mmCIF file with all atom_site columns, C-alpha atoms in Angstrom:
data_model
loop_
_atom_site.group_PDB
_atom_site.id
_atom_site.type_symbol
_atom_site.label_atom_id
_atom_site.label_alt_id
_atom_site.label_comp_id
_atom_site.label_asym_id
_atom_site.label_entity_id
_atom_site.label_seq_id
_atom_site.pdbx_PDB_ins_code
_atom_site.Cartn_x
_atom_site.Cartn_y
_atom_site.Cartn_z
_atom_site.occupancy
_atom_site.B_iso_or_equiv
_atom_site.pdbx_formal_charge
_atom_site.auth_seq_id
_atom_site.auth_comp_id
_atom_site.auth_asym_id
_atom_site.auth_atom_id
_atom_site.pdbx_PDB_model_num
ATOM 1   C CA . ALA A 1 1   ? -15.663 -15.631 28.651 1.00 0.00 ? 1   ALA A CA 1
ATOM 2   C CA . LEU A 1 2   ? -16.174 -11.820 29.338 1.00 0.00 ? 2   LEU A CA 1
ATOM 3   C CA . GLY A 1 3   ? -19.599 -12.615 31.631 1.00 0.00 ? 3   GLY A CA 1
ATOM 4   C CA . GLU A 1 4   ? -21.702 -10.379 29.477 1.00 0.00 ? 4   GLU A CA 1
ATOM 5   C CA . LEU A 1 5   ? -24.887 -10.746 27.310 1.00 0.00 ? 5   LEU A CA 1
ATOM 6   C CA . ALA A 1 6   ? -25.691 -8.515  24.422 1.00 0.00 ? 6   ALA A CA 1
ATOM 7   C CA . VAL A 1 7   ? -29.378 -7.788  24.206 1.00 0.00 ? 7   VAL A CA 1
ATOM 8   C CA . HIS A 1 8   ? -30.960 -5.806  21.528 1.00 0.00 ? 8   HIS A CA 1
ATOM 9   C CA . ALA A 1 9   ? -34.573 -5.041  22.871 1.00 0.00 ? 9   ALA A CA 1
ATOM 10  C CA . ASP A 1 10  ? -37.110 -2.203  22.292 1.00 0.00 ? 10  ASP A CA 1
ATOM 11  C CA . ALA A 1 11  ? -37.252 -1.313  26.037 1.00 0.00 ? 11  ALA A CA 1
ATOM 12  C CA . LYS A 1 12  ? -35.630 -1.465  28.926 1.00 0.00 ? 12  LYS A CA 1
ATOM 13  C CA . GLY A 1 13  ? -38.133 -3.485  30.708 1.00 0.00 ? 13  GLY A CA 1
ATOM 14  C CA . GLU A 1 14  ? -37.720 -6.072  27.884 1.00 0.00 ? 14  GLU A CA 1
ATOM 15  C CA . THR A 1 15  ? -34.124 -5.988  28.329 1.00 0.00 ? 15  THR A CA 1
ATOM 16  C CA . GLU A 1 16  ? -34.071 -6.628  31.974 1.00 0.00 ? 16  GLU A CA 1
ATOM 17  C CA . GLU A 1 17  ? -36.619 -9.414  31.540 1.00 0.00 ? 17  GLU A CA 1
ATOM 18  C CA . TYR A 1 18  ? -34.044 -11.011 28.944 1.00 0.00 ? 18  TYR A CA 1
ATOM 19  C CA . CYS A 1 19  ? -31.193 -10.717 31.286 1.00 0.00 ? 19  CYS A CA 1
ATOM 20  C CA . ARG A 1 20  ? -33.050 -12.441 34.070 1.00 0.00 ? 20  ARG A CA 1
ATOM 21  C CA . ALA A 1 21  ? -34.296 -15.011 32.319 1.00 0.00 ? 21  ALA A CA 1
ATOM 22  C CA . PHE A 1 22  ? -31.086 -15.811 30.381 1.00 0.00 ? 22  PHE A CA 1
ATOM 23  C CA . GLY A 1 23  ? -29.104 -15.551 33.897 1.00 0.00 ? 23  GLY A CA 1
ATOM 24  C CA . LYS A 1 24  ? -31.668 -17.884 35.557 1.00 0.00 ? 24  LYS A CA 1
ATOM 25  C CA . ARG A 1 25  ? -31.733 -20.394 33.006 1.00 0.00 ? 25  ARG A CA 1
ATOM 26  C CA . LEU A 1 26  ? -27.799 -20.942 32.195 1.00 0.00 ? 26  LEU A CA 1
ATOM 27  C CA . PHE A 1 27  ? -26.686 -19.881 35.761 1.00 0.00 ? 27  PHE A CA 1
ATOM 28  C CA . ASN A 1 28  ? -29.433 -20.199 38.158 1.00 0.00 ? 28  ASN A CA 1
ATOM 29  C CA . SER A 1 29  ? -28.749 -16.587 38.793 1.00 0.00 ? 29  SER A CA 1
ATOM 30  C CA . GLU A 1 30  ? -31.040 -13.859 37.717 1.00 0.00 ? 30  GLU A CA 1
ATOM 31  C CA . SER A 1 31  ? -28.799 -11.049 38.710 1.00 0.00 ? 31  SER A CA 1
ATOM 32  C CA . ILE A 1 32  ? -25.576 -12.358 36.865 1.00 0.00 ? 32  ILE A CA 1
ATOM 33  C CA . PHE A 1 33  ? -26.560 -10.241 33.638 1.00 0.00 ? 33  PHE A CA 1
ATOM 34  C CA . SER A 1 34  ? -27.814 -7.183  35.670 1.00 0.00 ? 34  SER A CA 1
ATOM 35  C CA . THR A 1 35  ? -28.409 -4.002  33.722 1.00 0.00 ? 35  THR A CA 1
ATOM 36  C CA . GLU A 1 36  ? -27.848 -2.138  37.145 1.00 0.00 ? 36  GLU A CA 1
ATOM 37  C CA . VAL A 1 37  ? -24.021 -2.901  37.354 1.00 0.00 ? 37  VAL A CA 1
ATOM 38  C CA . ASN A 1 38  ? -22.332 -0.107  38.549 1.00 0.00 ? 38  ASN A CA 1
ATOM 39  C CA . GLY A 1 39  ? -18.659 0.324   37.620 1.00 0.00 ? 39  GLY A CA 1
ATOM 40  C CA . ARG A 1 40  ? -18.151 -1.898  34.712 1.00 0.00 ? 40  ARG A CA 1
ATOM 41  C CA . PHE A 1 41  ? -16.737 0.623   32.848 1.00 0.00 ? 41  PHE A CA 1
ATOM 42  C CA . SER A 1 42  ? -14.795 3.652   33.899 1.00 0.00 ? 42  SER A CA 1
ATOM 43  C CA . LEU A 1 43  ? -13.429 6.696   31.759 1.00 0.00 ? 43  LEU A CA 1
ATOM 44  C CA . ALA A 1 44  ? -11.088 7.866   34.636 1.00 0.00 ? 44  ALA A CA 1
ATOM 45  C CA . PRO A 1 45  ? -8.105  7.044   32.714 1.00 0.00 ? 45  PRO A CA 1
ATOM 46  C CA . ILE A 1 46  ? -8.659  9.441   30.325 1.00 0.00 ? 46  ILE A CA 1
ATOM 47  C CA . ILE A 1 47  ? -8.432  12.029  32.922 1.00 0.00 ? 47  ILE A CA 1
ATOM 48  C CA . ASP A 1 48  ? -5.796  10.180  35.275 1.00 0.00 ? 48  ASP A CA 1
ATOM 49  C CA . ARG A 1 49  ? -3.408  9.234   32.321 1.00 0.00 ? 49  ARG A CA 1
ATOM 50  C CA . GLY A 1 50  ? -4.451  11.512  29.548 1.00 0.00 ? 50  GLY A CA 1
ATOM 51  C CA . PRO A 1 51  ? -2.998  10.272  25.931 1.00 0.00 ? 51  PRO A CA 1
ATOM 52  C CA . ASP A 1 52  ? -1.252  7.296   27.711 1.00 0.00 ? 52  ASP A CA 1
ATOM 53  C CA . CYS A 1 53  ? -4.312  5.814   28.071 1.00 0.00 ? 53  CYS A CA 1
ATOM 54  C CA . LEU A 1 54  ? -4.684  5.148   24.667 1.00 0.00 ? 54  LEU A CA 1
ATOM 55  C CA . VAL A 1 55  ? -1.271  2.885   24.256 1.00 0.00 ? 55  VAL A CA 1
ATOM 56  C CA . CYS A 1 56  ? -1.838  -0.528  22.791 1.00 0.00 ? 56  CYS A CA 1
ATOM 57  C CA . SER A 1 57  ? 1.646   -1.828  22.041 1.00 0.00 ? 57  SER A CA 1
ATOM 58  C CA . ASP A 1 58  ? 0.846   -4.618  24.722 1.00 0.00 ? 58  ASP A CA 1
ATOM 59  C CA . VAL A 1 59  ? -1.996  -5.688  22.616 1.00 0.00 ? 59  VAL A CA 1
ATOM 60  C CA . ASN A 1 60  ? -1.478  -8.081  19.612 1.00 0.00 ? 60  ASN A CA 1
ATOM 61  C CA . GLY A 1 61  ? -3.928  -7.515  16.818 1.00 0.00 ? 61  GLY A CA 1
ATOM 62  C CA . ILE A 1 62  ? -4.443  -3.749  17.357 1.00 0.00 ? 62  ILE A CA 1
ATOM 63  C CA . GLU A 1 63  ? -2.193  -1.102  15.714 1.00 0.00 ? 63  GLU A CA 1
ATOM 64  C CA . TRP A 1 64  ? -3.403  2.207   17.271 1.00 0.00 ? 64  TRP A CA 1
ATOM 65  C CA . VAL A 1 65  ? -6.078  3.954   19.337 1.00 0.00 ? 65  VAL A CA 1
ATOM 66  C CA . ARG A 1 66  ? -7.398  7.250   19.101 1.00 0.00 ? 66  ARG A CA 1
ATOM 67  C CA . LEU A 1 67  ? -9.869  8.970   21.018 1.00 0.00 ? 67  LEU A CA 1
ATOM 68  C CA . THR A 1 68  ? -12.537 10.951  18.860 1.00 0.00 ? 68  THR A CA 1
ATOM 69  C CA . GLU A 1 69  ? -14.965 11.962  20.649 1.00 0.00 ? 69  GLU A CA 1
ATOM 70  C CA . LEU A 1 70  ? -15.176 12.939  24.382 1.00 0.00 ? 70  LEU A CA 1
ATOM 71  C CA . ARG A 1 71  ? -18.434 14.414  26.564 1.00 0.00 ? 71  ARG A CA 1
ATOM 72  C CA . TRP A 1 72  ? -18.425 15.312  30.136 1.00 0.00 ? 72  TRP A CA 1
ATOM 73  C CA . ARG A 1 73  ? -20.484 17.048  32.485 1.00 0.00 ? 73  ARG A CA 1
ATOM 74  C CA . HIS A 1 74  ? -19.392 20.328  34.435 1.00 0.00 ? 74  HIS A CA 1
ATOM 75  C CA . ASP A 1 75  ? -19.864 20.377  38.288 1.00 0.00 ? 75  ASP A CA 1
ATOM 76  C CA . CYS A 1 76  ? -22.514 23.196  38.028 1.00 0.00 ? 76  CYS A CA 1
ATOM 77  C CA . GLN A 1 77  ? -26.334 23.952  39.107 1.00 0.00 ? 77  GLN A CA 1
ATOM 78  C CA . GLN A 1 78  ? -27.137 23.940  34.933 1.00 0.00 ? 78  GLN A CA 1
ATOM 79  C CA . ARG A 1 79  ? -25.600 20.370  34.633 1.00 0.00 ? 79  ARG A CA 1
ATOM 80  C CA . HIS A 1 80  ? -23.529 21.927  31.520 1.00 0.00 ? 80  HIS A CA 1
ATOM 81  C CA . VAL A 1 81  ? -22.290 19.033  28.829 1.00 0.00 ? 81  VAL A CA 1
ATOM 82  C CA . GLU A 1 82  ? -19.299 19.530  26.829 1.00 0.00 ? 82  GLU A CA 1
ATOM 83  C CA . ILE A 1 83  ? -18.968 17.217  23.484 1.00 0.00 ? 83  ILE A CA 1
ATOM 84  C CA . HIS A 1 84  ? -15.796 17.612  21.968 1.00 0.00 ? 84  HIS A CA 1
ATOM 85  C CA . GLN A 1 85  ? -15.275 15.532  18.317 1.00 0.00 ? 85  GLN A CA 1
ATOM 86  C CA . ALA A 1 86  ? -12.067 15.595  16.407 1.00 0.00 ? 86  ALA A CA 1
ATOM 87  C CA . ASP A 1 87  ? -9.518  13.070  14.639 1.00 0.00 ? 87  ASP A CA 1
ATOM 88  C CA . ASP A 1 88  ? -7.625  13.037  17.926 1.00 0.00 ? 88  ASP A CA 1
ATOM 89  C CA . VAL A 1 89  ? -9.498  14.948  20.932 1.00 0.00 ? 89  VAL A CA 1
ATOM 90  C CA . PHE A 1 90  ? -6.205  15.349  22.887 1.00 0.00 ? 90  PHE A CA 1
ATOM 91  C CA . ALA A 1 91  ? -4.141  16.671  20.206 1.00 0.00 ? 91  ALA A CA 1
ATOM 92  C CA . ALA A 1 92  ? -7.325  19.148  19.437 1.00 0.00 ? 92  ALA A CA 1
ATOM 93  C CA . LEU A 1 93  ? -7.586  19.912  23.212 1.00 0.00 ? 93  LEU A CA 1
ATOM 94  C CA . ALA A 1 94  ? -3.708  20.846  23.283 1.00 0.00 ? 94  ALA A CA 1
ATOM 95  C CA . ASP A 1 95  ? -4.505  22.941  20.078 1.00 0.00 ? 95  ASP A CA 1
ATOM 96  C CA . ILE A 1 96  ? -6.655  25.183  21.420 1.00 0.00 ? 96  ILE A CA 1
ATOM 97  C CA . ARG A 1 97  ? -5.040  25.192  24.881 1.00 0.00 ? 97  ARG A CA 1
ATOM 98  C CA . ARG A 1 98  ? -7.496  23.450  26.754 1.00 0.00 ? 98  ARG A CA 1
ATOM 99  C CA . SER A 1 99  ? -7.603  20.524  29.020 1.00 0.00 ? 99  SER A CA 1
ATOM 100 C CA . ILE A 1 100 ? -10.306 17.967  30.567 1.00 0.00 ? 100 ILE A CA 1
ATOM 101 C CA . PRO A 1 101 ? -11.343 19.510  34.107 1.00 0.00 ? 101 PRO A CA 1
ATOM 102 C CA . ARG A 1 102 ? -10.637 17.099  36.733 1.00 0.00 ? 102 ARG A CA 1
ATOM 103 C CA . SER A 1 103 ? -13.685 18.013  38.330 1.00 0.00 ? 103 SER A CA 1
ATOM 104 C CA . ALA A 1 104 ? -15.592 16.951  35.053 1.00 0.00 ? 104 ALA A CA 1
ATOM 105 C CA . THR A 1 105 ? -18.012 13.695  34.832 1.00 0.00 ? 105 THR A CA 1
ATOM 106 C CA . LEU A 1 106 ? -16.806 12.003  31.846 1.00 0.00 ? 106 LEU A CA 1
ATOM 107 C CA . LEU A 1 107 ? -20.136 10.599  30.177 1.00 0.00 ? 107 LEU A CA 1
ATOM 108 C CA . LYS A 1 108 ? -19.059 9.166   26.867 1.00 0.00 ? 108 LYS A CA 1
ATOM 109 C CA . ALA A 1 109 ? -16.032 8.311   24.764 1.00 0.00 ? 109 ALA A CA 1
ATOM 110 C CA . VAL A 1 110 ? -15.698 7.136   21.427 1.00 0.00 ? 110 VAL A CA 1
ATOM 111 C CA . PHE A 1 111 ? -12.297 5.491   20.342 1.00 0.00 ? 111 PHE A CA 1
ATOM 112 C CA . LYS A 1 112 ? -11.337 4.756   16.785 1.00 0.00 ? 112 LYS A CA 1
ATOM 113 C CA . ILE A 1 113 ? -9.303  1.487   16.657 1.00 0.00 ? 113 ILE A CA 1
ATOM 114 C CA . LYS A 1 114 ? -7.316  0.324   14.050 1.00 0.00 ? 114 LYS A CA 1
ATOM 115 C CA . PHE A 1 115 ? -6.722  -3.613  13.986 1.00 0.00 ? 115 PHE A CA 1
ATOM 116 C CA . THR A 1 116 ? -3.979  -5.406  12.200 1.00 0.00 ? 116 THR A CA 1
ATOM 117 C CA . HIS A 1 117 ? -6.445  -7.587  10.370 1.00 0.00 ? 117 HIS A CA 1
ATOM 118 C CA . GLY A 1 118 ? -8.712  -4.414  9.505  1.00 0.00 ? 118 GLY A CA 1
ATOM 119 C CA . GLU A 1 119 ? -8.178  -2.152  6.338  1.00 0.00 ? 119 GLU A CA 1
ATOM 120 C CA . ARG A 1 120 ? -9.973  1.218   8.427  1.00 0.00 ? 120 ARG A CA 1
ATOM 121 C CA . PRO A 1 121 ? -10.210 1.787   11.980 1.00 0.00 ? 121 PRO A CA 1
ATOM 122 C CA . ARG A 1 122 ? -13.401 1.354   13.763 1.00 0.00 ? 122 ARG A CA 1
ATOM 123 C CA . SER A 1 123 ? -15.463 2.725   16.447 1.00 0.00 ? 123 SER A CA 1
ATOM 124 C CA . VAL A 1 124 ? -15.957 1.942   20.079 1.00 0.00 ? 124 VAL A CA 1
ATOM 125 C CA . ALA A 1 125 ? -18.285 3.846   22.297 1.00 0.00 ? 125 ALA A CA 1
ATOM 126 C CA . ILE A 1 126 ? -17.891 3.563   26.259 1.00 0.00 ? 126 ILE A CA 1
ATOM 127 C CA . LYS A 1 127 ? -20.662 4.867   28.256 1.00 0.00 ? 127 LYS A CA 1
ATOM 128 C CA . PRO A 1 128 ? -20.372 4.305   31.716 1.00 0.00 ? 128 PRO A CA 1
ATOM 129 C CA . PRO A 1 129 ? -21.487 2.364   33.761 1.00 0.00 ? 129 PRO A CA 1
ATOM 130 C CA . ASN A 1 130 ? -22.083 -0.638  31.771 1.00 0.00 ? 130 ASN A CA 1
ATOM 131 C CA . ALA A 1 131 ? -22.647 0.148   27.856 1.00 0.00 ? 131 ALA A CA 1
ATOM 132 C CA . ALA A 1 132 ? -19.979 -0.643  25.259 1.00 0.00 ? 132 ALA A CA 1
ATOM 133 C CA . VAL A 1 133 ? -20.886 -0.437  21.655 1.00 0.00 ? 133 VAL A CA 1
ATOM 134 C CA . PHE A 1 134 ? -18.802 -1.753  18.983 1.00 0.00 ? 134 PHE A CA 1
ATOM 135 C CA . ASP A 1 135 ? -18.982 -1.328  15.105 1.00 0.00 ? 135 ASP A CA 1
ATOM 136 C CA . ARG A 1 136 ? -18.167 -5.347  14.925 1.00 0.00 ? 136 ARG A CA 1
ATOM 137 C CA . GLU A 1 137 ? -19.029 -7.708  17.976 1.00 0.00 ? 137 GLU A CA 1
ATOM 138 C CA . SER A 1 138 ? -15.984 -9.762  16.172 1.00 0.00 ? 138 SER A CA 1
ATOM 139 C CA . ASP A 1 139 ? -13.944 -7.000  17.743 1.00 0.00 ? 139 ASP A CA 1
ATOM 140 C CA . ALA A 1 140 ? -15.020 -7.638  21.381 1.00 0.00 ? 140 ALA A CA 1
ATOM 141 C CA . PRO A 1 141 ? -12.022 -10.015 22.674 1.00 0.00 ? 141 PRO A CA 1
ATOM 142 C CA . LEU A 1 142 ? -9.036  -7.462  21.650 1.00 0.00 ? 142 LEU A CA 1
ATOM 143 C CA . VAL A 1 143 ? -11.397 -4.184  22.404 1.00 0.00 ? 143 VAL A CA 1
ATOM 144 C CA . HIS A 1 144 ? -11.991 -5.833  25.977 1.00 0.00 ? 144 HIS A CA 1
ATOM 145 C CA . ASP A 1 145 ? -8.525  -6.832  26.548 1.00 0.00 ? 145 ASP A CA 1
ATOM 146 C CA . TRP A 1 146 ? -7.354  -3.180  25.667 1.00 0.00 ? 146 TRP A CA 1
ATOM 147 C CA . LEU A 1 147 ? -9.935  -1.714  27.988 1.00 0.00 ? 147 LEU A CA 1
ATOM 148 C CA . ALA A 1 148 ? -8.873  -3.937  30.714 1.00 0.00 ? 148 ALA A CA 1
ATOM 149 C CA . ARG A 1 149 ? -5.220  -3.149  30.357 1.00 0.00 ? 149 ARG A CA 1
ATOM 150 C CA . ARG A 1 150 ? -5.748  0.491   30.546 1.00 0.00 ? 150 ARG A CA 1
ATOM 151 C CA . ARG A 1 151 ? -8.182  0.287   33.184 1.00 0.00 ? 151 ARG A CA 1
ATOM 152 C CA . PHE A 1 152 ? -11.466 1.172   31.679 1.00 0.00 ? 152 PHE A CA 1
ATOM 153 C CA . THR A 1 153 ? -12.807 -2.288  33.195 1.00 0.00 ? 153 THR A CA 1
ATOM 154 C CA . PRO A 1 154 ? -12.032 -4.890  35.590 1.00 0.00 ? 154 PRO A CA 1
ATOM 155 C CA . THR A 1 155 ? -8.856  -6.915  34.504 1.00 0.00 ? 155 THR A CA 1
ATOM 156 C CA . LEU A 1 156 ? -10.366 -10.278 36.071 1.00 0.00 ? 156 LEU A CA 1
ATOM 157 C CA . LEU A 1 157 ? -13.777 -11.107 35.714 1.00 0.00 ? 157 LEU A CA 1
ATOM 158 C CA . ARG A 1 158 ? -15.017 -13.892 38.012 1.00 0.00 ? 158 ARG A CA 1
ATOM 159 C CA . VAL A 1 159 ? -16.696 -16.922 37.138 1.00 0.00 ? 159 VAL A CA 1
ATOM 160 C CA . VAL A 1 160 ? -19.827 -17.215 38.473 1.00 0.00 ? 160 VAL A CA 1
ATOM 161 C CA . GLY A 1 161 ? -21.701 -20.077 37.372 1.00 0.00 ? 161 GLY A CA 1
ATOM 162 C CA . SER A 1 162 ? -21.441 -22.906 34.523 1.00 0.00 ? 162 SER A CA 1
ATOM 163 C CA . VAL A 1 163 ? -23.599 -24.273 32.094 1.00 0.00 ? 163 VAL A CA 1
ATOM 164 C CA . ALA A 1 164 ? -25.681 -27.600 33.134 1.00 0.00 ? 164 ALA A CA 1
#
C-alpha cells in the first residue's frame, strides 16, 4: 500500500540487489524499490512550520507527537553538525533562546509518538532522503498517514504495477 520494501541486510550492495530482485519479480520493474530515491522524506516542515508540524489531531490513533532529537548541518566550510536532544526540542530551543537556522540542512529527526492503543510512546526516526526507522513496523500505517498529512512525505503514492 505504501510502495515500500523493508530490507535488513549487511551491506548496501546486498540491499540494492534485494530491492532490484523483488521489484523485478513482483512488479517487473527493477527500480520500483530503488535505494536512490530522492525526496521520499523531507524534514522541511520542521523549519517551515515549527511546532505546528507536530499536530496530529487529524490522525485517528495518535494522541500526541513530540520532536525529541534534531540534527542539522550548518552551511559552512567545516560542515559543522549540531545535535539537539530533549523531551521536546522545540520547547528546549525556546528555553535557551535559540532557533533552527533557515539555512541549516536537516539531517535527522526523532519523534516520540503516543498511540492511543499503546501504553508508552514509541520512537520514529526520519533520515532524508529515504530512511524511516520505527520501533514497531505495525505502527507504519498510522505514522505514514501522519507524515503525509504534515508533508514530511508525499500524500499520494502512485501504483506502479500489480502482482501477477
